[in-house]
Protein backbone atom coordinates (compact mmCIF):
# COMPACT_ATOMS: atom_id res chain seq x y z
CA UNK A 1 0.00 0.00 0.00
CA UNK A 2 1.38 3.45 -0.90
CA UNK A 3 1.48 5.84 2.01
CA UNK A 4 3.35 9.15 2.10
CA UNK A 5 4.43 10.06 5.65
CA UNK A 6 2.13 12.74 7.05
CA UNK A 7 0.90 14.16 10.35
CA UNK A 8 -2.06 12.28 11.78
CA UNK A 9 -4.38 13.07 14.68
CA UNK A 10 -6.29 10.36 16.51
CA UNK A 11 -8.76 11.43 19.21
CA UNK A 12 -9.58 9.24 22.20
CA UNK A 13 -6.27 7.46 21.60
CA UNK A 14 -5.23 6.70 25.19
CA UNK A 15 -6.82 3.26 24.89
CA UNK A 16 -9.04 0.93 22.89
CA UNK A 17 -9.63 1.49 19.18
CA UNK A 18 -7.95 4.92 19.25
CA UNK A 19 -4.71 3.55 20.75
CA UNK A 20 -4.57 0.69 18.21
CA UNK A 21 -5.21 3.18 15.41
CA UNK A 22 -2.47 5.54 16.61
CA UNK A 23 0.00 2.62 16.73
CA UNK A 24 -1.01 1.47 13.25
CA UNK A 25 -0.73 4.94 11.68
CA UNK A 26 2.71 5.36 13.29
CA UNK A 27 3.73 1.96 11.86
CA UNK A 28 2.52 3.25 8.47
CA UNK A 29 5.13 6.01 8.82
CA UNK A 30 3.04 8.95 10.04
CA UNK A 31 3.85 11.28 12.94
CA UNK A 32 0.91 10.88 15.31
CA UNK A 33 -0.75 13.29 17.73
CA UNK A 34 -2.34 11.16 20.44
CA UNK A 35 -5.29 13.13 21.80
CA UNK A 36 -7.26 12.24 24.88
CA UNK A 37 -8.97 14.01 27.77
CA UNK A 38 -5.99 13.50 30.06
CA UNK A 39 -2.56 14.14 28.52
CA UNK A 40 -0.87 11.77 31.00
CA UNK A 41 -3.20 8.94 29.99
CA UNK A 42 -1.75 9.20 26.45
CA UNK A 43 1.77 8.32 27.65
CA UNK A 44 1.42 4.55 27.17
CA UNK A 45 0.38 4.95 23.51
CA UNK A 46 3.11 7.53 22.83
CA UNK A 47 5.76 5.36 24.54
CA UNK A 48 4.78 2.31 22.46
CA UNK A 49 5.07 4.35 19.27
CA UNK A 50 8.44 5.87 20.14
CA UNK A 51 9.81 2.52 21.39
CA UNK A 52 9.03 1.11 17.93
CA UNK A 53 10.95 3.99 16.31
CA UNK A 54 7.93 6.17 15.46
CA UNK A 55 7.13 9.81 16.22
CA UNK A 56 4.25 10.83 18.50
CA UNK A 57 3.17 13.47 20.98
CA UNK A 58 0.53 13.40 23.70
CA UNK A 59 -2.04 16.19 23.57
CA UNK A 60 -4.65 16.67 26.30
CA UNK A 61 -7.87 17.93 24.69
CA UNK A 62 -11.55 17.61 25.50
CA UNK A 63 -12.84 17.42 21.93
CA UNK A 64 -16.16 19.00 22.92
CA UNK A 65 -14.44 22.25 24.00
CA UNK A 66 -13.69 24.64 21.12
CA UNK A 67 -10.85 26.52 22.84
CA UNK A 68 -9.04 23.29 23.75
CA UNK A 69 -9.49 21.90 20.24
CA UNK A 70 -8.12 25.03 18.59
CA UNK A 71 -5.12 25.24 20.95
CA UNK A 72 -4.42 21.50 20.57
CA UNK A 73 -4.51 21.55 16.76
CA UNK A 74 -2.29 24.67 16.67
CA UNK A 75 0.25 22.91 18.92
CA UNK A 76 0.18 19.78 16.73
CA UNK A 77 0.74 21.80 13.55
CA UNK A 78 3.63 23.57 15.26
CA UNK A 79 5.32 20.46 16.66
CA UNK A 80 4.58 17.80 14.03
CA UNK A 81 3.59 19.78 10.90
CA UNK A 82 0.24 20.39 9.23
CA UNK A 83 -2.19 17.61 10.18
CA UNK A 84 -3.70 16.02 7.05
CA UNK A 85 -5.06 12.82 8.59
CA UNK A 86 -7.81 13.03 11.21
CA UNK A 87 -9.49 10.13 12.97
CA UNK A 88 -12.49 11.26 15.03
CA UNK A 89 -12.61 8.34 17.45
CA UNK A 90 -13.21 9.84 20.94
CA UNK A 91 -16.41 8.45 22.36
CA UNK A 92 -18.47 7.76 25.45
CA UNK A 93 -21.62 5.81 26.26
CA UNK A 94 -24.36 6.87 28.65
CA UNK A 95 -26.77 3.98 28.03
CA UNK A 96 -30.28 3.81 29.42
CA UNK A 97 -33.78 3.06 28.24
CA UNK A 98 -35.43 6.21 26.90
CA UNK A 99 -37.75 6.68 29.87
CA UNK A 100 -34.78 6.71 32.25
CA UNK A 101 -32.34 8.62 30.02
CA UNK A 102 -31.54 12.08 31.39
CA UNK A 103 -30.91 15.27 29.44
CA UNK A 104 -27.33 15.09 30.68
CA UNK A 105 -26.98 11.54 29.23
CA UNK A 106 -28.24 12.87 25.90
CA UNK A 107 -26.11 16.03 25.84
CA UNK A 108 -22.89 14.32 26.99
CA UNK A 109 -23.04 11.79 24.15
CA UNK A 110 -23.94 14.39 21.51
CA UNK A 111 -21.19 16.68 22.73
CA UNK A 112 -18.35 14.17 22.54
CA UNK A 113 -19.29 12.37 19.32
CA UNK A 114 -20.95 15.02 17.16
CA UNK A 115 -19.77 18.35 18.56
CA UNK A 116 -16.30 16.85 19.06
CA UNK A 117 -16.05 15.60 15.47
CA UNK A 118 -17.40 18.93 14.19
CA UNK A 119 -14.92 21.03 16.18
CA UNK A 120 -11.92 18.81 15.38
CA UNK A 121 -12.73 18.67 11.67
CA UNK A 122 -13.33 22.40 11.49
CA UNK A 123 -9.96 23.09 13.12
CA UNK A 124 -8.05 20.63 10.91
CA UNK A 125 -9.71 21.26 7.53
CA UNK A 126 -7.79 24.51 6.92
CA UNK A 127 -4.53 22.52 6.99
CA UNK A 128 -5.96 19.88 4.67
CA UNK A 129 -7.31 22.33 2.11
CA UNK A 130 -4.02 24.31 2.17
CA UNK A 131 -2.07 21.08 1.58
CA UNK A 132 -4.59 19.90 -1.08
CA UNK A 133 -4.69 16.54 0.70
CA UNK A 134 -6.69 15.13 3.56
CA UNK A 135 -8.05 11.93 4.98
CA UNK A 136 -10.87 12.10 7.53
CA UNK A 137 -12.17 8.94 9.21
CA UNK A 138 -15.11 9.18 11.59
CA UNK A 139 -16.09 6.40 13.99
CA UNK A 140 -19.75 5.48 13.61
CA UNK A 141 -21.18 2.19 14.91
CA UNK A 142 -23.60 -0.58 14.02
CA UNK A 143 -25.69 1.06 16.78
CA UNK A 144 -26.52 3.74 14.16
CA UNK A 145 -29.06 1.20 12.90
CA UNK A 146 -30.78 1.24 16.32
CA UNK A 147 -29.89 -0.42 19.61
CA UNK A 148 -31.92 -0.90 22.78
CA UNK A 149 -30.72 1.39 25.59
CA UNK A 150 -28.77 3.64 23.23
CA UNK A 151 -31.19 6.30 21.92
CA UNK A 152 -28.50 8.95 22.45
CA UNK A 153 -25.57 6.93 21.11
CA UNK A 154 -27.40 5.53 18.07
CA UNK A 155 -28.60 9.04 17.13
CA UNK A 156 -25.04 10.36 17.47
CA UNK A 157 -23.56 7.50 15.43
CA UNK A 158 -26.19 7.93 12.68
CA UNK A 159 -25.33 11.64 12.78
CA UNK A 160 -21.67 10.79 12.19
CA UNK A 161 -22.68 9.14 8.92
CA UNK A 162 -24.51 12.24 7.62
CA UNK A 163 -21.65 14.45 8.78
CA UNK A 164 -19.16 12.24 6.93
CA UNK A 165 -21.08 12.29 3.65
CA UNK A 166 -21.37 16.09 3.76
CA UNK A 167 -17.64 16.48 4.43
CA UNK A 168 -16.96 14.24 1.42
CA UNK A 169 -19.14 16.46 -0.79
CA UNK A 170 -17.73 19.78 0.46
CA UNK A 171 -14.05 18.89 0.70
CA UNK A 172 -13.56 16.51 -2.23
CA UNK A 173 -12.31 19.23 -4.56
CA UNK A 174 -9.42 19.91 -2.17
CA UNK A 175 -8.14 16.33 -2.33
CA UNK A 176 -9.81 15.49 0.97
CA UNK A 177 -11.74 12.25 1.48
CA UNK A 178 -14.08 11.54 4.39
CA UNK A 179 -15.32 8.09 5.34
CA UNK A 180 -16.97 6.50 8.34
CA UNK A 181 -16.19 3.16 9.91
CA UNK A 182 -19.07 1.51 11.71
CA UNK A 183 -17.62 -1.15 13.98
CA UNK A 184 -19.66 -4.01 15.34
CA UNK A 185 -18.68 -5.58 18.66
CA UNK A 186 -15.07 -4.67 19.49
CA UNK A 187 -13.37 -5.91 22.66
CA UNK A 188 -12.49 -2.73 24.59
CA UNK A 189 -13.20 -1.02 27.91
CA UNK A 190 -16.39 0.36 26.32
CA UNK A 191 -17.89 -3.11 25.73
CA UNK A 192 -16.59 -4.22 29.14
CA UNK A 193 -18.63 -1.36 30.64
CA UNK A 194 -21.73 -2.56 28.77
CA UNK A 195 -21.25 -6.09 30.18
CA UNK A 196 -21.05 -4.59 33.66
CA UNK A 197 -24.23 -2.55 33.09
CA UNK A 198 -26.23 -5.61 32.05
CA UNK A 199 -24.74 -7.67 34.90
CA UNK A 200 -22.88 -10.30 32.85
CA UNK A 201 -19.21 -11.27 33.18
CA UNK A 202 -17.15 -9.86 30.29
CA UNK A 203 -16.05 -13.40 29.37
CA UNK A 204 -19.67 -14.60 28.99
CA UNK A 205 -20.61 -11.38 27.21
CA UNK A 206 -17.79 -11.90 24.66
CA UNK A 207 -18.70 -15.57 24.10
CA UNK A 208 -22.38 -14.72 23.62
CA UNK A 209 -21.55 -11.88 21.20
CA UNK A 210 -19.16 -14.07 19.17
CA UNK A 211 -21.89 -16.67 18.54
CA UNK A 212 -24.11 -14.06 16.85
CA UNK A 213 -21.33 -12.82 14.52
CA UNK A 214 -20.94 -14.60 11.16
CA UNK A 215 -17.13 -14.91 11.49
CA UNK A 216 -17.73 -16.34 15.00
CA UNK A 217 -15.46 -13.96 16.90
CA UNK A 218 -15.67 -10.50 18.37
CA UNK A 219 -13.62 -7.71 16.78
CA UNK A 220 -10.33 -6.41 18.11
CA UNK A 221 -9.17 -2.77 18.02
CA UNK A 222 -6.61 -3.81 15.38
CA UNK A 223 -9.45 -4.80 13.01
CA UNK A 224 -10.58 -1.17 12.99
CA UNK A 225 -7.01 0.19 12.85
CA UNK A 226 -6.36 -1.86 9.69
CA UNK A 227 -9.42 -0.32 8.01
CA UNK A 228 -8.29 3.18 9.03
CA UNK A 229 -4.87 2.40 7.58
CA UNK A 230 -6.41 1.66 4.17
CA UNK A 231 -8.79 4.65 4.21
CA UNK A 232 -5.93 7.04 5.07
CA UNK A 233 -3.53 5.65 2.45
CA UNK A 234 -2.63 7.53 -0.74
CA UNK A 235 -4.39 4.96 -2.91
CA UNK A 236 -7.76 5.25 -1.14
CA UNK A 237 -8.27 8.66 -2.79
CA UNK A 238 -11.33 7.53 -4.80
CA UNK A 239 -13.15 6.12 -1.76
CA UNK A 240 -15.14 8.92 -0.15
CA UNK A 241 -18.42 9.46 1.64
CA UNK A 242 -18.68 5.76 2.48
CA UNK A 243 -19.76 3.98 5.63
CA UNK A 244 -17.79 0.77 6.05
CA UNK A 245 -19.31 -1.73 8.47
CA UNK A 246 -16.48 -3.64 10.12
CA UNK A 247 -18.56 -6.10 12.03
CA UNK A 248 -17.63 -9.65 11.03
CA UNK A 249 -20.68 -9.86 8.79
CA UNK A 250 -23.18 -7.74 6.84
CA UNK A 251 -25.32 -5.04 8.45
CA UNK A 252 -28.22 -3.12 6.96
P1 LIG B 1 -12.92 3.42 24.91
O1 LIG B 1 -12.05 2.22 25.15
O2 LIG B 1 -13.92 3.80 25.92
O3 LIG B 1 -11.97 4.65 24.55
C1 LIG B 1 -12.52 5.92 24.24
C2 LIG B 1 -11.49 6.96 24.53
O4 LIG B 1 -12.06 8.25 24.21
C3 LIG B 1 -11.07 7.01 26.01
O5 LIG B 1 -9.68 7.06 26.13
C4 LIG B 1 -11.74 8.28 26.50
O6 LIG B 1 -11.07 8.95 27.56
C5 LIG B 1 -11.70 9.15 25.25
N1 LIG B 1 -12.61 10.28 25.36
C6 LIG B 1 -13.87 10.30 25.88
N2 LIG B 1 -14.38 11.54 25.86
C7 LIG B 1 -13.44 12.33 25.31
C8 LIG B 1 -13.36 13.72 25.02
N3 LIG B 1 -14.38 14.55 25.30
N4 LIG B 1 -12.23 14.22 24.47
C9 LIG B 1 -11.19 13.40 24.20
N5 LIG B 1 -11.19 12.07 24.44
C10 LIG B 1 -12.31 11.54 24.99
O7 LIG B 1 -13.77 3.24 23.54
P2 LIG B 1 -13.53 2.31 22.25
O8 LIG B 1 -14.33 1.07 22.44
O9 LIG B 1 -12.09 2.24 21.91
O10 LIG B 1 -14.33 3.18 21.16
C11 LIG B 1 -13.68 4.11 20.31
C12 LIG B 1 -14.69 4.65 19.31
O11 LIG B 1 -15.28 3.57 18.57
C13 LIG B 1 -15.87 5.39 19.97
O12 LIG B 1 -16.26 6.47 19.15
C14 LIG B 1 -16.95 4.34 20.02
O13 LIG B 1 -18.22 4.92 20.08
C15 LIG B 1 -16.70 3.61 18.71
N6 LIG B 1 -17.23 2.24 18.67
C16 LIG B 1 -16.82 1.29 19.57
C17 LIG B 1 -17.35 0.00 19.50
C18 LIG B 1 -16.96 -1.11 20.44
O14 LIG B 1 -17.55 -2.20 20.35
N7 LIG B 1 -16.00 -0.93 21.34
C19 LIG B 1 -18.31 -0.30 18.52
C20 LIG B 1 -18.71 0.70 17.64
C21 LIG B 1 -18.15 1.96 17.72
P3 LIG B 1 -11.39 8.62 29.10
O15 LIG B 1 -10.82 7.26 29.33
O16 LIG B 1 -10.70 9.68 29.87
O17 LIG B 1 -12.90 8.65 29.22
mmCIF file with all atom_site columns, C-alpha atoms and ligand atoms in Angstrom, residues 12 14-17 36-37 61-63 89-92 112-113 139-141 153 157 183-186 188-191, ligand 1:
data_model
loop_
_atom_site.group_PDB
_atom_site.id
_atom_site.type_symbol
_atom_site.label_atom_id
_atom_site.label_alt_id
_atom_site.label_comp_id
_atom_site.label_asym_id
_atom_site.label_entity_id
_atom_site.label_seq_id
_atom_site.pdbx_PDB_ins_code
_atom_site.Cartn_x
_atom_site.Cartn_y
_atom_site.Cartn_z
_atom_site.occupancy
_atom_site.B_iso_or_equiv
_atom_site.pdbx_formal_charge
_atom_site.auth_seq_id
_atom_site.auth_comp_id
_atom_site.auth_asym_id
_atom_site.auth_atom_id
_atom_site.pdbx_PDB_model_num
ATOM   1  C CA  . UNK A 1 12  ? -9.580  9.239  22.198 1.00 0.00 ? 12  UNK A CA  1
ATOM   2  C CA  . UNK A 1 14  ? -5.227  6.696  25.186 1.00 0.00 ? 14  UNK A CA  1
ATOM   3  C CA  . UNK A 1 15  ? -6.820  3.261  24.892 1.00 0.00 ? 15  UNK A CA  1
ATOM   4  C CA  . UNK A 1 16  ? -9.038  0.927  22.895 1.00 0.00 ? 16  UNK A CA  1
ATOM   5  C CA  . UNK A 1 17  ? -9.628  1.489  19.179 1.00 0.00 ? 17  UNK A CA  1
ATOM   6  C CA  . UNK A 1 36  ? -7.264  12.235 24.881 1.00 0.00 ? 36  UNK A CA  1
ATOM   7  C CA  . UNK A 1 37  ? -8.968  14.007 27.772 1.00 0.00 ? 37  UNK A CA  1
ATOM   8  C CA  . UNK A 1 61  ? -7.869  17.930 24.690 1.00 0.00 ? 61  UNK A CA  1
ATOM   9  C CA  . UNK A 1 62  ? -11.552 17.608 25.501 1.00 0.00 ? 62  UNK A CA  1
ATOM   10 C CA  . UNK A 1 63  ? -12.843 17.418 21.927 1.00 0.00 ? 63  UNK A CA  1
ATOM   11 C CA  . UNK A 1 89  ? -12.610 8.344  17.454 1.00 0.00 ? 89  UNK A CA  1
ATOM   12 C CA  . UNK A 1 90  ? -13.214 9.836  20.939 1.00 0.00 ? 90  UNK A CA  1
ATOM   13 C CA  . UNK A 1 91  ? -16.407 8.449  22.364 1.00 0.00 ? 91  UNK A CA  1
ATOM   14 C CA  . UNK A 1 92  ? -18.468 7.755  25.447 1.00 0.00 ? 92  UNK A CA  1
ATOM   15 C CA  . UNK A 1 112 ? -18.350 14.166 22.545 1.00 0.00 ? 112 UNK A CA  1
ATOM   16 C CA  . UNK A 1 113 ? -19.291 12.370 19.316 1.00 0.00 ? 113 UNK A CA  1
ATOM   17 C CA  . UNK A 1 139 ? -16.089 6.405  13.987 1.00 0.00 ? 139 UNK A CA  1
ATOM   18 C CA  . UNK A 1 140 ? -19.748 5.484  13.610 1.00 0.00 ? 140 UNK A CA  1
ATOM   19 C CA  . UNK A 1 141 ? -21.177 2.192  14.909 1.00 0.00 ? 141 UNK A CA  1
ATOM   20 C CA  . UNK A 1 153 ? -25.565 6.927  21.113 1.00 0.00 ? 153 UNK A CA  1
ATOM   21 C CA  . UNK A 1 157 ? -23.555 7.499  15.434 1.00 0.00 ? 157 UNK A CA  1
ATOM   22 C CA  . UNK A 1 183 ? -17.618 -1.152 13.985 1.00 0.00 ? 183 UNK A CA  1
ATOM   23 C CA  . UNK A 1 184 ? -19.657 -4.011 15.340 1.00 0.00 ? 184 UNK A CA  1
ATOM   24 C CA  . UNK A 1 185 ? -18.679 -5.578 18.659 1.00 0.00 ? 185 UNK A CA  1
ATOM   25 C CA  . UNK A 1 186 ? -15.073 -4.673 19.488 1.00 0.00 ? 186 UNK A CA  1
ATOM   26 C CA  . UNK A 1 188 ? -12.488 -2.732 24.587 1.00 0.00 ? 188 UNK A CA  1
ATOM   27 C CA  . UNK A 1 189 ? -13.199 -1.018 27.909 1.00 0.00 ? 189 UNK A CA  1
ATOM   28 C CA  . UNK A 1 190 ? -16.385 0.363  26.317 1.00 0.00 ? 190 UNK A CA  1
ATOM   29 C CA  . UNK A 1 191 ? -17.891 -3.107 25.727 1.00 0.00 ? 191 UNK A CA  1
HETATM 30 P P1  . LIG B 2 .   ? -12.922 3.417  24.909 1.00 0.00 ? 1   LIG B P1  1
HETATM 31 O O1  . LIG B 2 .   ? -12.052 2.217  25.145 1.00 0.00 ? 1   LIG B O1  1
HETATM 32 O O2  . LIG B 2 .   ? -13.921 3.801  25.925 1.00 0.00 ? 1   LIG B O2  1
HETATM 33 O O3  . LIG B 2 .   ? -11.974 4.654  24.551 1.00 0.00 ? 1   LIG B O3  1
HETATM 34 C C1  . LIG B 2 .   ? -12.521 5.918  24.242 1.00 0.00 ? 1   LIG B C1  1
HETATM 35 C C2  . LIG B 2 .   ? -11.487 6.965  24.532 1.00 0.00 ? 1   LIG B C2  1
HETATM 36 O O4  . LIG B 2 .   ? -12.063 8.255  24.205 1.00 0.00 ? 1   LIG B O4  1
HETATM 37 C C3  . LIG B 2 .   ? -11.071 7.012  26.006 1.00 0.00 ? 1   LIG B C3  1
HETATM 38 O O5  . LIG B 2 .   ? -9.675  7.061  26.127 1.00 0.00 ? 1   LIG B O5  1
HETATM 39 C C4  . LIG B 2 .   ? -11.740 8.284  26.500 1.00 0.00 ? 1   LIG B C4  1
HETATM 40 O O6  . LIG B 2 .   ? -11.068 8.953  27.556 1.00 0.00 ? 1   LIG B O6  1
HETATM 41 C C5  . LIG B 2 .   ? -11.698 9.150  25.249 1.00 0.00 ? 1   LIG B C5  1
HETATM 42 N N1  . LIG B 2 .   ? -12.612 10.280 25.362 1.00 0.00 ? 1   LIG B N1  1
HETATM 43 C C6  . LIG B 2 .   ? -13.872 10.300 25.881 1.00 0.00 ? 1   LIG B C6  1
HETATM 44 N N2  . LIG B 2 .   ? -14.380 11.541 25.856 1.00 0.00 ? 1   LIG B N2  1
HETATM 45 C C7  . LIG B 2 .   ? -13.436 12.331 25.308 1.00 0.00 ? 1   LIG B C7  1
HETATM 46 C C8  . LIG B 2 .   ? -13.365 13.725 25.018 1.00 0.00 ? 1   LIG B C8  1
HETATM 47 N N3  . LIG B 2 .   ? -14.377 14.549 25.296 1.00 0.00 ? 1   LIG B N3  1
HETATM 48 N N4  . LIG B 2 .   ? -12.233 14.215 24.468 1.00 0.00 ? 1   LIG B N4  1
HETATM 49 C C9  . LIG B 2 .   ? -11.185 13.397 24.200 1.00 0.00 ? 1   LIG B C9  1
HETATM 50 N N5  . LIG B 2 .   ? -11.190 12.071 24.438 1.00 0.00 ? 1   LIG B N5  1
HETATM 51 C C10 . LIG B 2 .   ? -12.306 11.543 24.991 1.00 0.00 ? 1   LIG B C10 1
HETATM 52 O O7  . LIG B 2 .   ? -13.768 3.238  23.538 1.00 0.00 ? 1   LIG B O7  1
HETATM 53 P P2  . LIG B 2 .   ? -13.532 2.307  22.251 1.00 0.00 ? 1   LIG B P2  1
HETATM 54 O O8  . LIG B 2 .   ? -14.331 1.073  22.442 1.00 0.00 ? 1   LIG B O8  1
HETATM 55 O O9  . LIG B 2 .   ? -12.089 2.245  21.907 1.00 0.00 ? 1   LIG B O9  1
HETATM 56 O O10 . LIG B 2 .   ? -14.325 3.178  21.161 1.00 0.00 ? 1   LIG B O10 1
HETATM 57 C C11 . LIG B 2 .   ? -13.677 4.112  20.307 1.00 0.00 ? 1   LIG B C11 1
HETATM 58 C C12 . LIG B 2 .   ? -14.694 4.648  19.312 1.00 0.00 ? 1   LIG B C12 1
HETATM 59 O O11 . LIG B 2 .   ? -15.284 3.568  18.573 1.00 0.00 ? 1   LIG B O11 1
HETATM 60 C C13 . LIG B 2 .   ? -15.867 5.390  19.965 1.00 0.00 ? 1   LIG B C13 1
HETATM 61 O O12 . LIG B 2 .   ? -16.265 6.472  19.151 1.00 0.00 ? 1   LIG B O12 1
HETATM 62 C C14 . LIG B 2 .   ? -16.950 4.335  20.021 1.00 0.00 ? 1   LIG B C14 1
HETATM 63 O O13 . LIG B 2 .   ? -18.218 4.916  20.079 1.00 0.00 ? 1   LIG B O13 1
HETATM 64 C C15 . LIG B 2 .   ? -16.697 3.610  18.712 1.00 0.00 ? 1   LIG B C15 1
HETATM 65 N N6  . LIG B 2 .   ? -17.225 2.243  18.670 1.00 0.00 ? 1   LIG B N6  1
HETATM 66 C C16 . LIG B 2 .   ? -16.819 1.287  19.570 1.00 0.00 ? 1   LIG B C16 1
HETATM 67 C C17 . LIG B 2 .   ? -17.351 0.002  19.496 1.00 0.00 ? 1   LIG B C17 1
HETATM 68 C C18 . LIG B 2 .   ? -16.961 -1.106 20.445 1.00 0.00 ? 1   LIG B C18 1
HETATM 69 O O14 . LIG B 2 .   ? -17.549 -2.203 20.351 1.00 0.00 ? 1   LIG B O14 1
HETATM 70 N N7  . LIG B 2 .   ? -15.997 -0.933 21.339 1.00 0.00 ? 1   LIG B N7  1
HETATM 71 C C19 . LIG B 2 .   ? -18.306 -0.297 18.520 1.00 0.00 ? 1   LIG B C19 1
HETATM 72 C C20 . LIG B 2 .   ? -18.706 0.702  17.635 1.00 0.00 ? 1   LIG B C20 1
HETATM 73 C C21 . LIG B 2 .   ? -18.151 1.963  17.722 1.00 0.00 ? 1   LIG B C21 1
HETATM 74 P P3  . LIG B 2 .   ? -11.390 8.616  29.101 1.00 0.00 ? 1   LIG B P3  1
HETATM 75 O O15 . LIG B 2 .   ? -10.821 7.263  29.329 1.00 0.00 ? 1   LIG B O15 1
HETATM 76 O O16 . LIG B 2 .   ? -10.703 9.681  29.868 1.00 0.00 ? 1   LIG B O16 1
HETATM 77 O O17 . LIG B 2 .   ? -12.896 8.649  29.216 1.00 0.00 ? 1   LIG B O17 1
#
